[in-house]
């Protein structure tokens, strides 16, 4: 495919089609897709090592993590990334995947749990990676960046603070700034959804009602941002003001499509996460009920017998 030059980055010279969007393409500064592929490879090596040791690992967690890595590559290691430099709608689809879809899939894969099971224990150099991971999970810094007082404002700021300020145009103006912004979207999603999905040990733990509350708090901000983009009568950012003339793209119409993508994209991830939290809640209640039943069997229901004895004693005194 022929390519042109835009703000130091290569972009396609032909209008987008589905076939062109998903053609693999890596720029010299393409960091995220390479990291995604390396993470998927490391994950699969960990799963194979567990199986070699006779330890099972849920297939659906492996599938989720690999799908997350694939989604990361699909929007950063293909020509979609090039088109995202000139079309607001393509950029916003990329943003939504990186901040909502990719983090969810990676988190459902429980990579931290896998790492803690695979990495060797003990002192010395062999056990250092696992010890460092545990230390990081229990650090004050990790607790701070996973607090809703940090994650929710960060999630909202990744919309309003990026697009409604000169920051977006500045970041889009050079390759490093663009890569930083894409990484920011991904990390923001991981930090926000991590405590809610709670598939891994996390620096802080919250109950299921709290997880649902955290999930829904940013929803109105997300929806309003999409509506504001759709309803705007002028261009919100300058980067997409002049798409290639031969493509027949009206930048204001394309901006309206971008706003519609934001508005509609928030629904599916919210429903998926809600389902994950709900089923996790149901399983925990079921496990707690079975644990209580086992305790009652072991003690021959001693607590109930003691309660009945107190009632009989009270009745005898009153009689």
C-alpha positions in Angstrom: 0.0 0.0 0.0 1.3 3.5 -0.8 1.9 5.7 2.1 2.2 9.4 2.8 3.9 11.4 5.5 1.9 13.0 8.4 3.4 14.7 11.4 6.5 12.4 11.2 4.3 9.3 10.9 3.4 7.2 7.9 -0.2 7.1 6.9 -2.1 5.4 4.0 -2.6 7.4 0.9 -5.7 5.4 -0.2 -9.2 5.7 1.4 -9.9 3.1 4.1 -11.6 -0.2 3.5 -12.0 -3.1 5.9 -9.4 -5.0 4.0 -6.9 -2.1 4.2 -7.7 -1.3 7.8 -6.5 -4.6 9.2 -3.4 -5.1 7.0 -0.5 -5.6 9.4 1.9 -2.7 9.4 4.5 -1.7 12.0 6.3 1.6 12.1 9.8 1.8 13.7 8.2 3.4 16.8 5.4 0.8 17.1 5.9 -0.2 20.7 2.5 -1.4 21.9 1.9 -4.1 19.3 5.3 -5.6 20.0 4.7 -5.5 23.7 1.3 -7.2 23.2 2.9 -10.0 21.2 5.6 -10.5 23.8 3.1 -10.6 26.6 1.0 -13.2 24.8 4.1 -15.3 24.2 5.1 -15.1 27.8 1.6 -16.0 28.9 1.5 -19.1 26.8 4.9 -20.2 28.0 3.6 -19.8 31.6 0.5 -21.9 30.8 2.7 -24.6 29.2 5.0 -24.7 32.2 2.0 -25.2 34.5 0.7 -28.0 32.4 4.2 -29.6 32.4 4.1 -29.5 36.2 0.6 -31.1 36.2 -1.2 -27.9 37.2 -4.4 -27.0 35.3 -5.2 -23.5 34.0 -8.6 -22.5 32.7 -8.7 -22.5 28.9 -11.0 -19.5 28.8 -8.5 -17.4 30.7 -5.9 -18.2 28.1 -8.3 -17.4 25.3 -9.3 -14.1 26.9 -5.6 -13.0 27.3 -4.6 -14.0 23.8 -7.7 -12.2 22.5 -6.7 -9.1 24.4 -3.2 -9.2 22.9 -4.8 -9.7 19.4 -7.1 -6.7 19.9 -4.1 -4.6 20.9 -2.2 -5.6 17.8 -5.3 -5.1 15.6 -5.6 -1.4 16.4 -1.9 -0.5 16.8 0.0 -3.0 14.6 -2.1 -2.6 11.4 -3.0 0.2 8.9 -5.9 1.1 11.2 -3.2 2.9 13.3 -2.2 4.8 10.2 -5.8 5.7 9.3 -6.3 6.8 12.9 -3.9 9.7 12.2 -6.2 11.3 9.7 -9.8 10.2 10.5 -11.4 11.0 13.9 -13.8 8.1 13.6 -11.0 5.6 13.2 -9.0 7.1 16.0 -12.0 7.0 18.3 -12.6 3.3 17.5 -8.9 2.7 18.3 -9.3 4.6 21.6 -12.4 2.7 22.7 -10.7 -0.7 22.0 -7.6 0.2 23.9 -9.4 1.7 26.9 -12.4 -0.7 27.2 -11.9 -4.0 25.2 -8.2 -4.8 25.5 -7.9 -4.2 29.2 -11.0 -6.3 30.0 -9.7 -9.3 28.0 -6.2 -9.0 29.5 -7.6 -8.8 33.0 -9.9 -11.7 32.6 -6.8 -13.7 31.7 -5.5 -13.2 35.3 -1.9 -12.7 34.2 -0.7 -11.8 37.7 -2.1 -15.0 39.2 -0.4 -17.0 36.4 2.9 -15.2 37.1 2.7 -15.9 40.8 2.1 -19.6 40.1 4.9 -19.9 37.5 7.7 -17.7 39.0 9.9 -19.7 41.4 9.7 -19.0 45.1 12.6 -18.7 47.5 15.4 -16.3 48.2 18.2 -15.2 45.9 18.2 -14.3 42.3 15.8 -17.1 41.3 13.0 -15.9 43.6 13.7 -12.1 43.0 11.1 -11.6 40.2 8.3 -13.1 42.2 9.3 -11.2 45.3 9.5 -7.9 43.4 6.0 -8.6 41.9 4.5 -9.2 45.4 6.3 -6.1 46.8 4.9 -4.0 44.0 1.4 -5.3 44.6 1.6 -4.4 48.3 3.3 -1.0 47.8 1.7 2.3 48.8 2.1 3.5 45.2 0.1 0.6 43.8 -2.6 1.1 46.4 -2.8 4.8 45.5 -3.0 4.3 41.7 -5.8 1.7 42.1 -7.9 3.9 44.4 -11.2 5.1 42.8 -10.1 8.6 43.9 -7.4 8.2 41.2 -8.8 5.8 38.6 -12.2 7.4 38.0 -10.8 10.9 37.5 -8.1 9.5 35.3 -10.7 7.6 33.2 -12.8 10.8 32.8 -9.7 12.9 32.1 -8.7 10.6 29.3 -11.7 11.9 27.5 -12.3 15.5 28.5 -8.7 16.4 29.5 -7.3 15.0 26.2 -9.8 16.1 23.6 -11.1 19.4 25.0 -7.7 20.8 25.5 -4.7 21.5 23.2 -3.1 18.3 24.6 -4.5 16.0 21.9 -3.2 18.0 19.0 0.2 18.3 20.7 0.4 14.5 21.3 -0.7 13.7 17.8 2.0 15.9 16.4 4.9 13.4 16.9 5.4 9.6 17.0 6.4 9.5 20.6 3.5 11.6 21.8 1.1 9.4 19.8 2.6 6.2 21.3 2.4 7.7 24.8 -1.3 8.6 24.3 -2.1 5.0 23.1 -0.3 3.6 26.1 -2.1 6.0 28.4 -5.5 4.8 27.1 -4.5 1.1 27.7 -3.1 1.7 31.2 -6.0 3.8 32.2 -8.4 1.0 31.3 -6.2 -1.6 33.2 -6.2 0.6 36.3 -9.9 1.3 36.2 -11.2 -2.2 35.5 -8.5 -4.1 37.5 -10.2 -3.8 40.9 -13.7 -4.3 39.4 -12.9 -7.5 37.5 -10.8 -8.6 40.4 -9.5 -11.7 38.6 -6.0 -11.1 40.1 -4.7 -10.2 43.6 -5.0 -6.4 43.6 -3.5 -3.8 45.9 -6.9 -3.2 47.4 -10.0 -5.3 47.5 -13.6 -4.1 47.5 -16.9 -6.0 47.9 -19.2 -6.8 45.0 -21.6 -3.8 45.6 -18.6 -1.5 45.6 -17.3 -2.9 42.4 -20.7 -2.3 40.7 -20.8 1.2 42.0 -17.3 1.9 40.6 -18.3 0.5 37.3 -21.3 2.8 36.9 -19.8 6.0 38.2 -18.1 7.1 35.0 -20.9 5.9 32.7 -22.7 9.3 32.6 -19.5 11.2 31.9 -18.7 8.7 29.1 -22.1 9.0 27.5 -22.2 12.8 27.8 -18.8 13.1 26.2 -20.0 11.1 23.2 -23.1 13.3 22.9 -21.0 16.5 23.2 -18.8 15.3 20.3 -21.8 14.3 18.2 -23.6 17.6 18.8 -20.7 19.9 18.3 -21.2 22.4 15.5 -17.4 23.0 15.1 -14.3 20.8 15.1 -13.2 19.8 18.5 -9.5 19.1 17.5 -7.4 20.4 14.7 -5.6 17.2 13.8 -8.5 15.8 11.7 -9.5 19.2 10.1 -8.1 18.3 6.6 -8.5 14.7 5.6 -7.2 13.8 2.1 -9.3 15.7 -0.5 -9.7 12.6 -2.7 -11.4 10.6 0.1 -14.6 12.6 0.1 -14.6 12.8 3.9 -16.3 15.7 5.6 -14.4 16.3 8.9 -17.5 17.5 10.8 -19.5 14.5 9.7 -16.6 12.2 10.6 -16.4 13.9 14.0 -20.1 13.1 14.5 -19.4 9.4 13.7 -16.6 9.5 16.3 -19.0 10.8 18.9 -21.4 8.1 18.1 -18.7 5.5 18.5 -17.9 6.8 22.0 -21.6 6.9 22.9 -22.4 3.4 21.7 -19.1 1.7 22.8 -19.7 2.2 26.5 -22.7 -0.1 26.6 -21.1 -3.4 25.7 -18.1 -3.3 28.0 -20.3 -2.2 30.9 -22.7 -5.1 30.4 -19.8 -7.6 30.1 -18.1 -6.3 33.3 -21.5 -6.3 35.1 -22.0 -10.0 34.1 -18.4 -10.8 35.3 -19.0 -9.1 38.7 -22.5 -10.6 39.1 -21.4 -14.2 38.4 -18.4 -13.7 40.6 -20.7 -12.5 43.4 -23.0 -15.5 42.8 -20.0 -17.9 43.0 -18.7 -16.3 46.2 -22.1 -16.6 47.8 -22.3 -20.2 46.7 -18.8 -20.9 48.1 -19.7 -19.2 51.4 -22.9 -21.2 51.7 -21.0 -24.5 51.1 -18.4 -23.5 53.6 -21.1 -22.8 56.2 -22.6 -26.2 55.5 -19.3 -28.0 55.9 -18.7 -26.1 59.2 -22.1 -27.1 60.4 -21.5 -30.8 59.5 -18.1 -30.8 61.3 -19.6 -29.2 64.5 -22.9 -31.1 64.3 -24.5 -27.6 64.0 -23.2 -26.6 67.4 -24.2 -23.0 67.0 -27.9 -23.9 66.3 -27.9 -26.3 69.3 -26.4 -23.6 71.6 -29.1 -21.1 70.4 -31.9 -23.6 71.0 -30.4 -24.3 74.5 -30.5 -20.5 75.3 -34.2 -20.4 74.2 -35.0 -23.3 76.5 -33.2 -21.8 79.4 -35.1 -18.5 78.9 -38.4 -20.4 78.8 -37.6 -22.3 82.0 -36.8 -19.1 83.9 -40.0 -17.5 82.7 -41.9 -20.6 83.7 
